[in-house]
Coordinates of C-alpha atoms (C1' of nucleotides) in Angstrom, one line a residue:
Chain A
M275 CA 0.7 -14.6 31.4
M276 CA 3.5 -13.4 29.1
A277 CA 5.0 -10.0 29.7
N278 CA 2.8 -7.1 28.4
P279 CA 3.3 -7.3 24.7
I280 CA 3.2 -3.6 24.3
I281 CA 5.7 -3.2 26.8
R282 CA 8.1 -5.3 24.7
K283 CA 7.3 -3.8 21.5
L284 CA 7.8 -0.1 22.3
E285 CA 11.1 -1.2 24.1
Q286 CA 12.4 -1.9 20.7
F287 CA 12.3 1.6 20.1
T288 CA 13.1 3.4 23.6
H289 CA 13.5 2.6 27.2
L290 CA 10.6 3.0 29.4
S291 CA 10.8 4.1 33.0
A292 CA 9.1 2.1 35.7
A293 CA 6.2 4.4 35.8
D294 CA 5.7 4.0 31.9
R295 CA 5.8 0.3 32.4
A296 CA 3.2 0.4 35.1
M297 CA 1.1 2.6 33.2
L298 CA 0.9 0.3 30.2
D299 CA 0.3 -2.7 32.3
R300 CA -2.5 -0.7 34.0
A301 CA -3.7 0.0 30.5
A302 CA -3.9 -3.8 29.4
A303 CA -5.8 -4.6 32.4
T304 CA -8.7 -2.4 31.8
Q305 CA -11.7 -3.7 29.9
V306 CA -10.4 -6.9 28.6
R307 CA -12.7 -8.4 25.9
K308 CA -12.5 -11.8 23.9
F309 CA -13.2 -12.4 20.2
A310 CA -13.7 -15.6 18.4
P311 CA -12.1 -16.2 15.0
G312 CA -14.2 -14.5 12.4
E313 CA -15.5 -11.7 14.6
D314 CA -15.1 -8.0 13.9
I315 CA -13.5 -5.9 16.6
I316 CA -14.8 -3.2 14.7
A317 CA -16.4 -2.9 11.3
E318 CA -16.2 -0.1 8.6
G319 CA -18.4 2.7 8.8
E320 CA -18.2 2.4 12.7
E321 CA -17.2 5.4 14.9
P322 CA -14.7 3.8 17.6
R323 CA -15.1 4.9 21.2
E324 CA -12.0 3.5 22.5
V325 CA -8.8 2.3 21.4
N326 CA -8.3 -1.4 21.2
L327 CA -5.0 -3.0 22.4
I328 CA -4.1 -6.5 21.3
L329 CA -3.1 -8.5 24.3
S330 CA -2.9 -12.1 22.4
G331 CA -3.8 -13.5 19.2
W332 CA -3.7 -12.4 15.7
G333 CA -6.2 -9.8 14.0
C334 CA -6.4 -8.0 10.8
R335 CA -7.4 -4.9 9.0
Y336 CA -9.3 -5.6 6.1
K337 CA -11.8 -4.4 3.5
Q338 CA -14.3 -6.1 1.5
L339 CA -15.4 -4.9 -1.9
E340 CA -19.2 -4.9 -2.9
D341 CA -18.7 -8.3 -4.9
G342 CA -17.0 -10.2 -2.0
R343 CA -13.5 -9.9 -2.7
R344 CA -11.6 -9.5 0.3
Q345 CA -8.1 -7.9 1.0
I346 CA -6.3 -8.0 4.0
M347 CA -4.3 -4.7 4.8
A348 CA -2.5 -5.5 7.6
F349 CA -1.8 -8.5 10.5
S350 CA -2.2 -7.3 14.0
L351 CA -0.2 -8.9 16.4
P352 CA -0.2 -8.8 20.3
G353 CA 0.9 -5.4 21.4
D354 CA -0.4 -3.6 18.3
L355 CA -3.2 -0.6 18.6
C356 CA -6.0 -0.3 16.2
D357 CA -8.1 2.9 16.0
L358 CA -5.8 5.3 16.9
N359 CA -7.5 7.5 14.6
I360 CA -10.6 7.9 16.9
F361 CA -9.4 11.2 18.1
I362 CA -9.1 12.9 14.7
L363 CA -11.3 10.7 12.0
R364 CA -14.8 10.0 12.2
A365 CA -15.8 6.6 10.9
M366 CA -13.7 3.7 10.1
D367 CA -12.8 3.1 6.5
H368 CA -12.0 -0.5 6.9
S369 CA -12.7 -3.3 9.5
V370 CA -10.6 -4.9 12.1
G371 CA -11.3 -8.7 12.6
A372 CA -10.0 -11.6 14.7
L373 CA -8.2 -14.3 12.7
T374 CA -7.6 -16.4 15.7
G375 CA -9.3 -16.3 19.3
L376 CA -8.3 -12.9 20.4
T377 CA -7.8 -11.0 23.5
V378 CA -8.0 -7.1 23.2
A379 CA -8.1 -4.5 25.8
Q380 CA -10.2 -1.5 25.2
L381 CA -8.8 1.8 26.4
P382 CA -10.7 4.5 27.0
R383 CA -9.9 8.0 25.5
E384 CA -9.3 9.5 28.8
L385 CA -6.6 7.1 29.7
F386 CA -4.9 7.8 26.4
D387 CA -5.1 11.6 27.1
D388 CA -3.6 11.1 30.4
M389 CA -0.8 9.0 28.7
T390 CA -0.1 11.8 26.2
I391 CA 0.3 14.4 29.0
R392 CA 2.1 12.3 31.8
H393 CA 4.3 9.8 29.6
P394 CA 5.8 11.7 26.7
R395 CA 8.3 8.8 26.3
I396 CA 5.4 6.4 25.7
T397 CA 3.6 8.9 23.4
Q398 CA 7.1 9.2 21.2
A399 CA 7.1 5.4 21.0
L400 CA 3.7 5.4 19.7
W401 CA 4.4 8.0 17.1
W402 CA 7.3 5.6 16.3
E403 CA 4.8 2.7 15.9
A404 CA 2.5 4.8 13.8
L405 CA 5.3 5.6 11.4
V406 CA 6.6 1.9 11.5
N407 CA 3.0 0.9 10.4
A408 CA 2.8 3.3 7.4
A409 CA 6.2 2.0 6.5
I410 CA 4.9 -1.6 6.7
Q411 CA 1.8 -0.4 4.5
R412 CA 4.0 1.2 1.8
E413 CA 6.3 -2.3 2.0
W414 CA 3.1 -4.2 1.4
T415 CA 2.1 -2.0 -1.9
V416 CA 5.8 -2.9 -3.3
N417 CA 5.0 -6.4 -2.5
I418 CA 1.8 -7.0 -4.2
G419 CA 2.5 -4.9 -6.7
Q420 CA 6.0 -6.1 -7.9
R421 CA 6.8 -9.4 -6.4
N422 CA 5.6 -12.8 -7.8
A423 CA 3.9 -15.4 -5.7
L424 CA 6.9 -16.7 -4.3
E425 CA 8.5 -13.7 -3.3
R426 CA 5.3 -12.3 -1.9
V427 CA 4.4 -15.0 0.1
G428 CA 8.2 -15.3 1.2
H429 CA 8.2 -11.5 2.1
L430 CA 5.3 -11.6 4.3
L431 CA 6.5 -14.6 6.3
C432 CA 9.9 -13.1 6.8
E433 CA 8.0 -10.0 8.1
L434 CA 5.7 -11.6 10.3
F435 CA 8.7 -13.6 12.0
V436 CA 10.7 -10.5 12.3
R437 CA 7.7 -8.9 14.2
L438 CA 6.9 -11.6 16.2
Q439 CA 10.5 -11.8 17.6
P440 CA 10.7 -8.7 19.8
I441 CA 7.4 -9.5 21.4
G442 CA 8.6 -12.9 22.2
L443 CA 6.5 -15.1 20.0
A444 CA 9.3 -16.3 18.0
S445 CA 12.4 -18.4 18.9
A446 CA 15.3 -18.1 16.8
D447 CA 14.1 -20.0 14.0
S448 CA 10.0 -20.7 14.6
C449 CA 7.2 -19.5 15.6
E450 CA 3.6 -20.4 15.9
F451 CA 1.5 -19.6 12.8
P452 CA -1.9 -19.5 13.6
I453 CA -3.6 -18.4 10.1
T454 CA -5.0 -20.2 7.2
Q455 CA -3.9 -20.4 3.7
A456 CA -7.1 -18.5 2.9
D457 CA -5.8 -15.5 5.1
L458 CA -2.5 -15.4 3.5
A459 CA -4.3 -15.2 0.2
A460 CA -6.4 -12.2 1.2
A461 CA -3.1 -10.5 2.4
T462 CA -1.0 -11.2 -0.8
G463 CA -3.7 -10.8 -3.4
L464 CA -3.4 -14.3 -4.7
S465 CA -5.9 -17.1 -4.7
V466 CA -5.8 -19.9 -2.1
V467 CA -5.0 -22.6 -4.7
H468 CA -1.9 -20.5 -5.6
V469 CA -0.9 -19.7 -2.2
N470 CA -1.0 -23.6 -1.5
R471 CA 1.3 -24.3 -4.6
T472 CA 3.6 -21.4 -3.5
L473 CA 3.9 -22.9 0.0
Q474 CA 4.9 -26.3 -1.4
E475 CA 7.6 -24.3 -3.6
L476 CA 8.9 -22.9 -0.5
R477 CA 8.7 -26.3 1.5
H478 CA 10.7 -28.1 -1.5
A479 CA 13.4 -25.2 -1.5
G480 CA 14.1 -25.8 2.0
L481 CA 13.1 -22.6 2.8
I482 CA 10.4 -23.2 5.2
V483 CA 8.7 -25.8 7.3
L484 CA 4.9 -25.2 8.0
R485 CA 2.9 -27.8 9.4
G486 CA -0.1 -27.5 11.8
K487 CA 0.1 -24.0 12.8
H488 CA 3.6 -24.2 13.3
L489 CA 6.1 -22.5 11.0
T490 CA 10.0 -22.9 11.1
I491 CA 12.3 -20.9 9.0
P492 CA 15.6 -22.9 9.1
D493 CA 17.9 -20.2 7.2
L494 CA 16.0 -16.7 7.6
A495 CA 18.6 -15.0 5.6
A496 CA 18.0 -17.4 2.6
L497 CA 14.3 -16.6 2.7
M498 CA 15.0 -13.3 3.1
R499 CA 17.3 -13.5 -0.2
A500 CA 14.9 -15.4 -1.8
S501 CA 12.0 -12.8 -1.1
L502 CA 14.0 -9.8 -1.6
F503 CA 13.4 -8.8 1.8
N504 CA 15.3 -6.0 3.4
P505 CA 14.2 -5.1 7.0
N506 CA 15.0 -1.7 6.8
Y507 CA 11.4 -0.5 6.8
L508 CA 10.6 -1.9 10.2
H509 CA 13.2 0.7 11.4
L510 CA 14.6 -1.7 14.4
D511 CA 17.9 0.2 14.5
H512 CA 16.5 2.4 17.2
I513 CA 17.4 0.8 20.4
G514 CA 18.8 3.4 22.8
R515 CA 19.0 6.1 20.3
H516 CA 16.2 8.5 21.6
L517 CA 15.0 9.9 24.9
D518 CA 17.5 7.4 26.7
A519 CA 19.3 10.5 28.2
V520 CA 16.9 11.2 30.6
E521 CA 15.3 8.6 33.1
Chain B
M703 CA 1.1 32.9 -7.7
M704 CA -2.0 30.5 -6.6
A705 CA -2.9 30.5 -3.2
N706 CA -0.8 28.3 -0.8
P707 CA -1.8 24.8 -1.6
I708 CA -1.2 23.4 1.8
I709 CA -3.6 25.9 3.2
R710 CA -6.4 24.9 0.9
K711 CA -5.8 21.3 1.8
L712 CA -5.7 21.8 5.5
E713 CA -8.8 23.8 5.2
Q714 CA -10.7 20.8 4.0
F715 CA -10.5 19.6 7.4
T716 CA -10.7 22.7 9.8
H717 CA -11.0 26.1 9.5
L718 CA -7.3 27.9 10.0
S719 CA -7.1 31.3 11.8
A720 CA -5.3 34.4 10.3
A721 CA -2.4 33.6 12.2
D722 CA -2.2 29.9 11.4
R723 CA -2.5 31.1 7.7
A724 CA 0.3 33.6 7.8
M725 CA 2.4 31.0 9.7
L726 CA 1.9 28.5 6.7
D727 CA 2.4 31.1 4.3
R728 CA 5.8 32.3 5.9
A729 CA 6.8 28.3 5.9
A730 CA 6.0 27.9 2.3
A731 CA 8.3 30.9 1.4
T732 CA 11.5 29.7 3.3
Q733 CA 14.1 27.8 1.6
V734 CA 12.4 27.3 -1.9
R735 CA 14.0 24.7 -4.1
K736 CA 13.3 23.4 -7.6
F737 CA 13.9 20.0 -9.1
A738 CA 13.7 18.4 -12.7
P739 CA 11.7 15.5 -13.7
G740 CA 13.4 12.6 -12.5
E741 CA 15.5 14.1 -10.1
D742 CA 15.3 12.7 -6.5
I743 CA 14.2 15.0 -3.4
I744 CA 15.4 12.7 -1.0
A745 CA 16.8 9.1 -1.7
E746 CA 16.4 5.9 0.3
G747 CA 18.8 5.5 2.8
E748 CA 19.3 9.3 3.3
E749 CA 18.5 11.0 6.9
P750 CA 16.3 14.1 6.0
R751 CA 17.4 17.3 7.8
E752 CA 14.0 19.4 7.1
V753 CA 10.4 18.8 6.2
N754 CA 9.6 19.1 2.4
L755 CA 6.6 20.9 1.3
I756 CA 5.5 20.6 -2.2
L757 CA 4.5 23.7 -3.6
S758 CA 4.0 22.9 -7.1
G759 CA 4.2 20.0 -9.5
W760 CA 4.0 16.1 -9.1
G761 CA 6.3 14.0 -7.0
C762 CA 6.0 10.3 -6.0
R763 CA 7.3 8.0 -3.0
Y764 CA 8.9 4.9 -4.7
K765 CA 10.8 2.0 -4.1
Q766 CA 13.3 0.5 -6.6
L767 CA 14.1 -3.4 -5.8
E768 CA 17.6 -4.8 -6.3
D769 CA 16.7 -6.1 -9.8
G770 CA 15.2 -2.9 -11.2
R771 CA 11.6 -3.2 -10.5
R772 CA 10.2 -0.3 -9.5
Q773 CA 6.9 0.6 -7.5
I774 CA 5.6 4.0 -6.8
M775 CA 3.6 3.8 -3.4
A776 CA 2.2 7.3 -3.5
F777 CA 1.8 10.5 -5.3
S778 CA 2.6 13.8 -3.8
L779 CA 0.6 16.5 -5.0
P780 CA 1.0 20.4 -4.2
G781 CA 0.4 20.9 -0.4
D782 CA 1.8 17.5 0.5
L783 CA 4.4 17.1 3.0
C784 CA 7.3 14.6 2.7
D785 CA 9.4 13.1 5.5
L786 CA 7.2 14.0 8.5
N787 CA 9.3 11.1 10.1
I788 CA 12.5 13.1 10.3
F789 CA 11.7 13.6 13.9
I790 CA 11.6 10.0 14.9
L791 CA 12.8 7.7 12.4
R792 CA 16.4 7.9 11.3
A793 CA 16.9 6.9 7.7
M794 CA 14.3 7.1 4.7
D795 CA 13.1 3.7 3.8
H796 CA 11.9 4.7 0.4
S797 CA 12.7 7.6 -1.9
V798 CA 10.7 10.8 -3.1
G799 CA 11.3 11.9 -6.7
A800 CA 9.9 14.6 -8.9
L801 CA 7.5 13.3 -11.8
T802 CA 7.6 16.8 -13.1
G803 CA 9.4 19.9 -12.7
L804 CA 8.7 20.4 -8.8
T805 CA 9.0 23.6 -6.5
V806 CA 9.4 22.4 -2.9
A807 CA 9.9 24.4 0.2
Q808 CA 12.3 23.0 2.8
L809 CA 11.1 23.7 6.1
P810 CA 13.7 23.7 9.1
R811 CA 12.9 21.5 12.1
E812 CA 12.7 24.5 14.4
L813 CA 9.9 26.3 12.3
F814 CA 8.1 22.9 12.7
D815 CA 8.5 22.8 16.4
D816 CA 7.4 26.1 16.7
M817 CA 4.2 25.4 14.7
T818 CA 3.4 22.6 17.2
I819 CA 3.7 24.6 20.2
R820 CA 2.0 27.8 18.8
H821 CA -0.4 26.9 16.2
P822 CA -2.3 23.4 17.6
R823 CA -4.9 24.0 15.0
I824 CA -2.4 23.1 12.3
T825 CA -0.8 20.5 14.3
Q826 CA -4.2 18.7 14.5
A827 CA -4.7 19.2 10.8
L828 CA -1.2 17.6 10.0
W829 CA -2.3 14.7 12.1
W830 CA -5.6 14.5 10.1
E831 CA -3.4 14.7 6.9
A832 CA -1.0 11.7 8.1
L833 CA -4.0 9.7 8.9
V834 CA -5.6 10.1 5.6
N835 CA -2.1 9.4 3.7
A836 CA -2.3 6.2 5.8
A837 CA -5.9 5.3 4.7
I838 CA -4.8 6.2 0.9
Q839 CA -1.8 3.5 1.3
R840 CA -4.2 0.8 2.7
E841 CA -6.5 1.7 -0.1
W842 CA -3.7 1.3 -2.5
T843 CA -3.1 -2.4 -1.1
V844 CA -6.8 -3.0 -2.1
N845 CA -6.4 -1.6 -5.5
I846 CA -3.6 -3.5 -6.4
G847 CA -4.3 -6.6 -4.7
Q848 CA -8.0 -7.2 -5.5
R849 CA -8.9 -4.9 -8.7
N850 CA -8.1 -5.9 -12.2
A851 CA -6.5 -3.5 -14.7
L852 CA -9.5 -1.4 -15.6
E853 CA -10.6 -0.9 -11.9
R854 CA -7.1 -0.2 -10.7
V855 CA -6.3 2.3 -13.2
G856 CA -9.7 4.1 -13.0
H857 CA -9.6 4.1 -9.3
L858 CA -6.4 5.8 -9.4
L859 CA -7.7 8.4 -11.6
C860 CA -10.5 8.9 -9.4
E861 CA -8.3 9.4 -6.5
L862 CA -6.0 11.9 -7.8
F863 CA -8.9 13.7 -9.4
V864 CA -10.6 14.0 -6.0
R865 CA -7.3 15.1 -4.4
L866 CA -6.6 17.7 -7.1
Q867 CA -10.2 19.5 -6.7
P868 CA -9.7 21.0 -3.0
I869 CA -6.3 22.5 -3.8
G870 CA -7.7 24.1 -6.9
L871 CA -5.9 22.0 -9.6
A872 CA -9.0 20.6 -11.1
S873 CA -12.2 22.0 -12.4
A874 CA -15.4 20.3 -12.2
D875 CA -14.7 17.5 -14.9
S876 CA -11.0 18.0 -15.9
C877 CA -7.6 18.6 -14.8
E878 CA -3.9 18.7 -15.8
F879 CA -2.5 15.1 -15.7
P880 CA 1.3 15.7 -16.3
I881 CA 2.6 12.0 -15.7
T882 CA 3.4 9.4 -18.3
Q883 CA 2.0 6.0 -18.6
A884 CA 5.1 4.6 -17.3
D885 CA 4.5 6.5 -13.9
L886 CA 0.7 5.0 -13.9
A887 CA 2.2 1.5 -14.5
A888 CA 4.7 2.1 -11.9
A889 CA 1.9 3.1 -9.5
T890 CA -0.8 0.2 -10.5
G891 CA 1.9 -2.5 -10.7
L892 CA 0.9 -3.1 -14.3
S893 CA 3.2 -3.2 -17.3
V894 CA 3.4 -0.1 -19.7
V895 CA 1.7 -2.0 -22.3
H896 CA -1.0 -3.0 -20.3
V897 CA -1.7 0.5 -18.9
N898 CA -1.9 1.9 -22.4
R899 CA -4.5 -0.8 -23.4
T900 CA -6.5 -0.1 -20.3
L901 CA -6.5 3.7 -21.0
Q902 CA -7.8 2.9 -24.3
E903 CA -10.6 0.6 -22.9
L904 CA -11.3 3.6 -20.4
R905 CA -11.6 5.9 -23.7
H906 CA -13.6 3.6 -25.6
A907 CA -16.0 3.3 -22.8
G908 CA -16.4 7.2 -22.6
L909 CA -15.2 7.3 -19.2
I910 CA -12.1 9.5 -19.7
V911 CA -10.5 11.5 -22.2
L912 CA -7.0 11.7 -21.7
R913 CA -4.6 13.6 -24.3
G914 CA -1.6 15.6 -24.1
K915 CA -1.3 15.8 -20.3
H916 CA -4.6 16.8 -19.8
L917 CA -7.7 14.6 -18.6
T918 CA -11.3 15.1 -18.6
I919 CA -13.7 12.9 -16.9
P920 CA -17.1 13.4 -18.2
D921 CA -19.2 11.5 -15.8
L922 CA -17.1 11.1 -12.7
A923 CA -19.8 8.9 -10.8
A924 CA -19.6 6.6 -13.8
L925 CA -15.7 6.1 -13.5
M926 CA -16.4 5.9 -9.8
R927 CA -18.7 3.0 -10.3
A928 CA -16.6 1.2 -12.9
S929 CA -13.6 1.4 -10.5
L930 CA -15.5 0.4 -7.5
F931 CA -14.3 3.7 -5.8
N932 CA -15.5 4.7 -2.5
P933 CA -14.3 8.0 -1.3
N934 CA -14.9 7.4 2.4
Y935 CA -11.2 6.5 3.1
L936 CA -10.0 10.1 1.9
H937 CA -12.3 11.4 5.1
L938 CA -13.3 14.8 3.4
D939 CA -16.7 14.8 5.3
H940 CA -15.0 16.8 8.1
I941 CA -15.3 20.4 7.2
G942 CA -16.3 22.3 10.3
R943 CA -16.3 19.4 12.4
H944 CA -13.2 20.0 14.7
L945 CA -11.8 23.0 16.4
D946 CA -14.2 25.3 14.8
A947 CA -15.6 26.6 18.0
V948 CA -12.8 28.7 18.9
E949 CA -11.5 31.4 16.6
Chain C
dC1138 C1' -19.2 -41.7 12.5
dG1139 C1' -20.3 -38.0 10.1
dT1140 C1' -19.7 -33.1 9.1
dC1141 C1' -17.4 -28.9 8.8
dC1142 C1' -13.2 -26.7 7.4
dC1143 C1' -8.7 -26.6 5.5
dC1144 C1' -5.3 -28.2 2.7
dT1145 C1' -4.1 -30.6 -1.8
dT1146 C1' -4.1 -31.9 -6.6
dG1147 C1' -5.2 -31.7 -11.8
dA1148 C1' -6.8 -29.6 -16.0
dA1149 C1' -8.6 -26.0 -18.5
dT1150 C1' -8.8 -20.9 -18.8
dG1151 C1' -7.8 -16.1 -18.8
dA1152 C1' -5.5 -11.8 -17.6
dA1153 C1' -1.5 -9.4 -17.8
dG1154 C1' 3.5 -9.7 -19.3
dT1155 C1' 7.1 -9.6 -22.7
dC1156 C1' 9.3 -8.9 -26.8
dA1157 C1' 9.4 -6.2 -30.8
dA1158 C1' 8.4 -2.8 -34.1
dT1159 C1' 6.3 1.1 -35.4
dA1160 C1' 4.2 6.1 -34.8
dC1161 C1' 3.7 10.1 -32.7
dG1162 C1' 5.1 14.7 -30.8
dC1163 C1' 8.1 18.1 -29.4
dG1164 C1' 12.5 20.4 -28.8
dT1165 C1' 17.0 21.2 -30.9
dG1166 C1' 19.9 22.5 -34.1
dG1167 C1' 21.3 22.9 -39.0
Chain D
dC325 C1' 11.7 25.8 -41.8
dC326 C1' 12.8 21.1 -41.9
dA327 C1' 15.3 17.0 -40.3
dC328 C1' 17.1 14.8 -36.8
dG329 C1' 16.7 12.4 -32.5
dC330 C1' 14.5 11.1 -28.0
dG331 C1' 11.1 10.0 -25.1
dT332 C1' 6.6 8.5 -24.9
dA333 C1' 2.7 6.2 -27.0
dT334 C1' 0.6 2.5 -29.7
dT335 C1' 0.0 -2.0 -31.8
dG336 C1' 0.7 -7.1 -32.9
dA337 C1' 1.8 -11.8 -31.7
dC338 C1' 3.1 -14.7 -28.3
dT339 C1' 4.0 -16.5 -23.6
dT340 C1' 3.6 -16.9 -18.9
dC341 C1' 1.9 -16.9 -14.4
dA342 C1' -1.9 -17.1 -11.9
dT343 C1' -7.1 -18.0 -11.6
dT344 C1' -10.9 -20.8 -12.0
dC345 C1' -12.9 -24.9 -11.6
dA346 C1' -13.6 -29.2 -9.7
dA347 C1' -13.1 -33.2 -7.0
dG348 C1' -10.6 -35.7 -3.4
dG349 C1' -8.2 -36.2 1.1
dG350 C1' -7.4 -35.1 6.2
dG351 C1' -7.8 -34.0 10.8
dA352 C1' -10.6 -31.8 14.5
dC353 C1' -14.6 -31.8 17.2
dG354 C1' -19.2 -32.7 18.3

DNA sequence: CGTCCCCTTGAATGAAGTCAATACGCGTGG
DNA sequence: CCACGCGTATTGACTTCATTCAAGGGGACG
């Protein structure tokens, strides 16, 4: 198995000690569950009892309106946590579902409490993660509100690609891309048909190669330019900035 | 002056002790600054040095794309905090600006650290606030991604109204509404012209009365229905749920 | 070899945007 | 007190981007 994705992810922000890493490895080994594509990890209205950590596969946060319209609000990639709110809020105001086959570690509350007390560096890295997630959510608002179809889809591809790299799921210019055009449509607020046409436009412009669940971005800088993508909101400029003094 | 809005706001979630309230009153009295409409409280790229607490007036978080397109990502109302990220992230990835005349208390870091240590109840209430803000941001994604113009504007009006009530800025069926149609357009991702037409549609349907910076919603339930508004994401069902056992 | 899901394509429709002119409201200063 | 000016709101005519509807194609899997 690949290196624990949450470790790779948090180490973007800080350098973890051996004890921190051991703790996270232990966490990732408890209560592993699998979900099939389309299954819900947790549904709107439910009260989560543990924190879910994605180990492999892609999931999403989504809401479904009464009349069936469906919006994906966030993609959950390996190393992502869901339901951090269980400590404070009561019921889920949205659902989390599996887009691909998914492996999830379900961390009991106590393990989390323990972590907060004994591993302040992890705690701070989780804060960083939460703030970055909020920033991503804001950027989605801009993306859907202001950008046209081409920019919107391009922007999303850039974001996913940049998020996949640090967790070891993307090479210099390509990655697995296991979701459907319907998923992209639900995430961008476009129709499936128009996402299809937009992808073709991106292909014909030479900005992407997307075939059979595999995405290549020959010139990331060009795609970023075409999509008005500015990675500042992912706050990746932090390595070694915090907590490094002490080991 | 009106009761400290942050106290009213946090007391939606928990009951604060006298000491907690005194602390928040002290905080709101330090370093008060005023901003004129259109001024930035803090701009994208800057590194905030203190936490801004809105005492009166309406502000917004926004991003401006290179080509001038502008998206408002959140409204900041009295009692709201900006820049909670200063402890972790480096630079602002968006701007916060004043939509009306604005009074802001600038809380130094130390005061915050002090609060975290000595007032756990406030700390937890601030966690709640942060999680609710994240939920609002997610709902905006749904709003802009899936709803049509009428639902979008209606939904936003519902949200603002429901947020204004607990801080004492709305009566049973009306509130001051000091922002322009251009602001509504920037928040909903619609054009000004279309917002104008949509407001008229809402008016003709008898769902709102909006004139001269004053909004009346004769039948909130009806507006909610028309806008597919479900208040669950504001997590207002918490009064007395937490930390109440101890005084 | 059939079925299901996903992708693709074309044609018609529609919601919202753009452009441009006009009207209103309010504060300032003559 | 009225005229001017500026920002905001309103209206109409036209355009456009994206949706909808509908049909066909391709690949994986039982």
